[in-house]
Amino acid sequence: LAKTTQPISMDSYEGQEVNITCSHNNIATNDYITWYQQFPSQGPRFIIQGYKTKVTNEVASLFIPADRKSSTLSLPRVSLSDTAVYYCLVGDGSNDYKLSFGAGTTVTVRA
Amino acid sequence: NAGVMQNPRHLVRRRGQEARLRCSPMKGHSHVYWYRQLPEEGLKFMVYLQKENIIDESGMPKERFSAEFPKEGPSILRIQQVVRGDSAAYFCASSLRSFQGKNTEAFFGQGTRLTVV
C-alpha cells in the first residue's frame, strides 16, 4: 500500500479556496487516489476519487500531475461547515477496506 | 433510505466489563467493516464481514475482541474484559459490493464512543 504524507493542519477563512496536497511518491501503476472528509463526531465521508489529470464534482476538485506522485484536493470558497479532517488514501482496489486513514489534514475555517 | 446506524453513540464501561457495539448497515448492503479511531489518530481497520462470514479479521486484536454479522440483525463488535486502552471511537461502514475497486464507496456510521473507566 502506497504511503501518503499530508499536512497536519491548515487554517483558512470563509470564502477562500483551500488546497491540500498529498504526497504519494511510491504510488503504483494500478493505484488510484481517494479523499475522505470527517466531521467531528462523525464517520468519514467519500469526497472524490481520481487516477490522473483532473476530476471535479459538486464538492471539490482533484488535481493529479502526470507523474502521479502527489495530488491536490481543492475546496472552493470554503464555509465554516467545511471545518473537518481530510484524508488522502491511495490503493489499487484489491483491499481498499484495509486502508488506514492516517492522521489526515485538519482544516479549520474561520469567519 | 437510512444510513449506517450505530448504537449506542456513547458507551461507558468499567474495566473488566463487556462492551457490545451494534451496527445496522444501509439497506441492501451485505458488506460490513469495523474500524477503530484512537484519540488524535486516524481510523485503523479491524474486521471485514459479510453475512454470517468473517472475510478478514487481520486488524482485530487476537484476544478479547470478536465480531459477527448474523443472517438476521445487526453486526456486533464485542469487547470482553475491557481495559482503559480500549477507549476509542469505533466506526462501522457498509458497502453494496466489497469495498475495493474504483468507485466503490463505503458509507460510515456516526460511530460509538467507548469510554472505559
GROMACS .gro file of C-alpha atoms in nm:
model
  228
    1LEU     CA    1   0.000   0.000   0.000
    2ALA     CA    2   0.142   0.337  -0.100
    3LYS     CA    3   0.238   0.561   0.190
    4THR     CA    4   0.085   0.907   0.191
    5THR     CA    5   0.202   1.230   0.351
    6GLN     CA    6  -0.019   1.533   0.402
    7PRO     CA    7  -0.001   1.841   0.622
    8ILE     CA    8  -0.128   1.800   0.976
    9SER     CA    9  -0.336   2.116   0.972
   10MET     CA   10  -0.442   2.415   0.763
   11ASP     CA   11  -0.625   2.731   0.856
   12SER     CA   12  -0.846   2.929   0.622
   13TYR     CA   13  -1.120   3.190   0.616
   14GLU     CA   14  -1.469   3.175   0.478
   15GLY     CA   15  -1.486   3.229   0.104
   16GLN     CA   16  -1.128   3.128   0.037
   17GLU     CA   17  -1.009   2.833  -0.167
   18VAL     CA   18  -0.832   2.560   0.027
   19ASN     CA   19  -0.579   2.333  -0.140
   20ILE     CA   20  -0.449   2.025   0.039
   21THR     CA   21  -0.158   1.843  -0.119
   22CYS     CA   22  -0.091   1.478  -0.053
   23SER     CA   23   0.242   1.316  -0.141
   24HIS     CA   24   0.248   0.953  -0.252
   25ASN     CA   25   0.591   0.903  -0.406
   26ASN     CA   26   0.564   0.525  -0.435
   27ILE     CA   27   0.223   0.515  -0.596
   28ALA     CA   28   0.183   0.207  -0.817
   29THR     CA   29   0.052   0.194  -1.171
   30ASN     CA   30  -0.281   0.045  -1.066
   31ASP     CA   31  -0.332   0.276  -0.766
   32TYR     CA   32  -0.595   0.547  -0.763
   33ILE     CA   33  -0.639   0.831  -0.516
   34THR     CA   34  -0.940   0.882  -0.293
   35TRP     CA   35  -1.019   1.161  -0.049
   36TYR     CA   36  -1.250   1.136   0.251
   37GLN     CA   37  -1.385   1.404   0.483
   38GLN     CA   38  -1.459   1.353   0.851
   39PHE     CA   39  -1.658   1.600   1.058
   40PRO     CA   40  -1.619   1.600   1.437
   41SER     CA   41  -1.806   1.311   1.598
   42GLN     CA   42  -1.896   1.155   1.265
   43GLY     CA   43  -1.763   0.885   1.037
   44PRO     CA   44  -1.565   0.963   0.721
   45ARG     CA   45  -1.749   1.054   0.404
   46PHE     CA   46  -1.628   0.993   0.049
   47ILE     CA   47  -1.548   1.319  -0.136
   48ILE     CA   48  -1.373   1.243  -0.461
   49GLN     CA   49  -1.162   0.988  -0.641
   50GLY     CA   50  -0.926   1.005  -0.937
   51TYR     CA   51  -0.650   0.835  -1.129
   52LYS     CA   52  -0.487   1.113  -1.330
   53THR     CA   53  -0.532   1.472  -1.451
   54LYS     CA   54  -0.834   1.648  -1.305
   55VAL     CA   55  -1.161   1.534  -1.154
   56THR     CA   56  -1.436   1.769  -1.041
   57ASN     CA   57  -1.765   1.713  -0.865
   58GLU     CA   58  -2.010   1.929  -0.676
   59VAL     CA   59  -1.795   1.924  -0.363
   60ALA     CA   60  -1.433   1.950  -0.473
   61SER     CA   61  -1.172   1.917  -0.744
   62LEU     CA   62  -0.882   1.678  -0.751
   63PHE     CA   63  -0.566   1.761  -0.942
   64ILE     CA   64  -0.318   1.486  -1.022
   65PRO     CA   65   0.003   1.570  -1.211
   66ALA     CA   66   0.141   1.347  -1.482
   67ASP     CA   67   0.388   1.168  -1.254
   68ARG     CA   68   0.106   1.098  -1.003
   69LYS     CA   69   0.347   1.131  -0.710
   70SER     CA   70   0.119   1.383  -0.547
   71SER     CA   71  -0.238   1.503  -0.564
   72THR     CA   72  -0.414   1.821  -0.456
   73LEU     CA   73  -0.766   1.841  -0.319
   74SER     CA   74  -0.918   2.180  -0.387
   75LEU     CA   75  -1.216   2.307  -0.190
   76PRO     CA   76  -1.361   2.620  -0.350
   77ARG     CA   77  -1.499   2.903  -0.139
   78VAL     CA   78  -1.499   2.722   0.194
   79SER     CA   79  -1.752   2.791   0.466
   80LEU     CA   80  -1.743   2.727   0.840
   81SER     CA   81  -1.912   2.393   0.780
   82ASP     CA   82  -1.611   2.272   0.581
   83THR     CA   83  -1.411   2.251   0.904
   84ALA     CA   84  -1.315   1.884   0.914
   85VAL     CA   85  -1.035   1.635   0.881
   86TYR     CA   86  -0.948   1.540   0.523
   87TYR     CA   87  -0.785   1.208   0.443
   88CYS     CA   88  -0.591   1.108   0.134
   89LEU     CA   89  -0.586   0.736   0.054
   90VAL     CA   90  -0.404   0.551  -0.221
   91GLY     CA   91  -0.490   0.197  -0.321
   92ASP     CA   92  -0.525  -0.038  -0.615
   93GLY     CA   93  -0.867  -0.165  -0.525
   94SER     CA   94  -0.754  -0.511  -0.417
   95ASN     CA   95  -0.814  -0.446  -0.049
   96ASP     CA   96  -0.913  -0.085  -0.003
   97TYR     CA   97  -1.108  -0.165   0.311
   98LYS     CA   98  -0.777  -0.221   0.488
   99LEU     CA   99  -0.650   0.127   0.411
  100SER     CA  100  -0.559   0.312   0.727
  101PHE     CA  101  -0.676   0.668   0.720
  102GLY     CA  102  -0.373   0.815   0.893
  103ALA     CA  103  -0.391   1.144   1.082
  104GLY     CA  104  -0.530   1.339   0.787
  105THR     CA  105  -0.528   1.717   0.749
  106THR     CA  106  -0.735   1.916   0.993
  107VAL     CA  107  -0.882   2.213   0.808
  108THR     CA  108  -1.014   2.491   1.027
  109VAL     CA  109  -1.225   2.758   0.859
  110ARG     CA  110  -1.268   3.084   1.047
  111ALA     CA  111  -1.519   3.361   0.995
  112ASN     CA  112  -3.303   0.514   0.291
  113ALA     CA  113  -3.146   0.536   0.633
  114GLY     CA  114  -2.770   0.546   0.654
  115VAL     CA  115  -2.548   0.319   0.858
  116MET     CA  116  -2.683   0.313   1.211
  117GLN     CA  117  -2.462   0.251   1.509
  118ASN     CA  118  -2.568   0.221   1.869
  119PRO     CA  119  -2.512   0.321   2.127
  120ARG     CA  120  -2.347   0.651   2.033
  121HIS     CA  121  -2.172   0.663   2.368
  122LEU     CA  122  -2.088   0.371   2.594
  123VAL     CA  123  -1.919   0.379   2.933
  124ARG     CA  124  -1.784   0.061   3.080
  125ARG     CA  125  -1.578  -0.019   3.387
  126ARG     CA  126  -1.258  -0.212   3.347
  127GLY     CA  127  -1.331  -0.583   3.315
  128GLN     CA  128  -1.684  -0.542   3.180
  129GLU     CA  129  -1.801  -0.636   2.833
  130ALA     CA  130  -1.882  -0.387   2.558
  131ARG     CA  131  -2.121  -0.469   2.275
  132LEU     CA  132  -2.135  -0.232   1.981
  133ARG     CA  133  -2.405  -0.265   1.718
  134CYS     CA  134  -2.408  -0.169   1.353
  135SER     CA  135  -2.701  -0.185   1.113
  136PRO     CA  136  -2.576  -0.143   0.756
  137MET     CA  137  -2.753   0.052   0.488
  138LYS     CA  138  -3.046  -0.128   0.333
  139GLY     CA  139  -2.927  -0.378   0.078
  140HIS     CA  140  -2.564  -0.372   0.193
  141SER     CA  141  -2.419  -0.706   0.287
  142HIS     CA  142  -2.058  -0.599   0.346
  143VAL     CA  143  -1.968  -0.455   0.686
  144TYR     CA  144  -1.639  -0.320   0.812
  145TRP     CA  145  -1.530  -0.212   1.161
  146TYR     CA  146  -1.265   0.048   1.232
  147ARG     CA  147  -1.117   0.193   1.549
  148GLN     CA  148  -1.005   0.550   1.595
  149LEU     CA  149  -0.789   0.624   1.894
  150PRO     CA  150  -0.774   0.982   2.021
  151GLU     CA  151  -0.574   1.207   1.787
  152GLU     CA  152  -0.520   0.921   1.541
  153GLY     CA  153  -0.673   0.809   1.213
  154LEU     CA  154  -0.901   0.514   1.155
  155LYS     CA  155  -0.749   0.168   1.163
  156PHE     CA  156  -0.916  -0.132   1.001
  157MET     CA  157  -1.026  -0.409   1.235
  158VAL     CA  158  -1.251  -0.660   1.060
  159TYR     CA  159  -1.450  -0.716   0.741
  160LEU     CA  160  -1.763  -0.928   0.747
  161GLN     CA  161  -2.018  -1.043   0.502
  162LYS     CA  162  -2.345  -1.203   0.611
  163GLU     CA  163  -2.256  -1.487   0.851
  164ASN     CA  164  -1.891  -1.483   0.742
  165ILE     CA  165  -1.574  -1.316   0.862
  166ILE     CA  166  -1.383  -1.225   0.548
  167ASP     CA  167  -1.079  -1.057   0.701
  168GLU     CA  168  -1.002  -1.006   1.070
  169SER     CA  169  -0.636  -0.922   1.029
  170GLY     CA  170  -0.677  -0.589   1.206
  171MET     CA  171  -0.852  -0.726   1.510
  172PRO     CA  172  -0.664  -0.788   1.835
  173LYS     CA  173  -0.629  -1.161   1.889
  174GLU     CA  174  -0.774  -1.158   2.237
  175ARG     CA  175  -1.093  -1.015   2.387
  176PHE     CA  176  -1.229  -0.885   2.055
  177SER     CA  177  -1.480  -1.064   1.835
  178ALA     CA  178  -1.724  -0.968   1.563
  179GLU     CA  179  -2.024  -1.123   1.398
  180PHE     CA  180  -2.275  -1.038   1.129
  181PRO     CA  181  -2.564  -1.282   1.159
  182LYS     CA  182  -2.812  -1.363   0.887
  183GLU     CA  183  -3.070  -1.154   1.067
  184GLY     CA  184  -2.995  -0.847   1.272
  185PRO     CA  185  -2.709  -0.605   1.310
  186SER     CA  186  -2.339  -0.668   1.312
  187ILE     CA  187  -2.195  -0.685   1.663
  188LEU     CA  188  -1.846  -0.594   1.777
  189ARG     CA  189  -1.783  -0.744   2.118
  190ILE     CA  190  -1.504  -0.650   2.351
  191GLN     CA  191  -1.462  -0.865   2.658
  192GLN     CA  192  -1.290  -0.758   2.979
  193VAL     CA  193  -1.237  -0.403   2.857
  194VAL     CA  194  -0.926  -0.210   2.956
  195ARG     CA  195  -0.858   0.164   2.953
  196GLY     CA  196  -0.666   0.129   2.625
  197ASP     CA  197  -0.988   0.017   2.453
  198SER     CA  198  -1.128   0.368   2.491
  199ALA     CA  199  -1.177   0.491   2.137
  200ALA     CA  200  -1.433   0.567   1.871
  201TYR     CA  201  -1.545   0.258   1.683
  202PHE     CA  202  -1.684   0.312   1.336
  203CYS     CA  203  -1.877   0.076   1.120
  204ALA     CA  204  -1.905   0.106   0.744
  205SER     CA  205  -2.110  -0.082   0.490
  206SER     CA  206  -2.099  -0.122   0.116
  207LEU     CA  207  -2.309  -0.273  -0.158
  208ARG     CA  208  -2.015  -0.461  -0.302
  209SER     CA  209  -1.684  -0.541  -0.148
  210PHE     CA  210  -1.510  -0.214  -0.059
  211GLN     CA  211  -1.249  -0.242  -0.324
  212GLY     CA  212  -1.225  -0.130  -0.677
  213LYS     CA  213  -1.267   0.204  -0.835
  214ASN     CA  214  -1.580   0.396  -0.746
  215THR     CA  215  -1.692   0.153  -0.482
  216GLU     CA  216  -1.779   0.359  -0.178
  217ALA     CA  217  -1.823   0.258   0.178
  218PHE     CA  218  -2.069   0.452   0.390
  219PHE     CA  219  -1.976   0.512   0.750
  220GLY     CA  220  -2.189   0.534   1.060
  221GLN     CA  221  -2.152   0.803   1.324
  222GLY     CA  222  -1.952   0.578   1.549
  223THR     CA  223  -1.973   0.454   1.906
  224ARG     CA  224  -1.752   0.629   2.156
  225LEU     CA  225  -1.639   0.380   2.416
  226THR     CA  226  -1.501   0.511   2.742
  227VAL     CA  227  -1.351   0.268   2.988
  228VAL     CA  228  -1.330   0.396   3.342
   0.00000   0.00000   0.00000
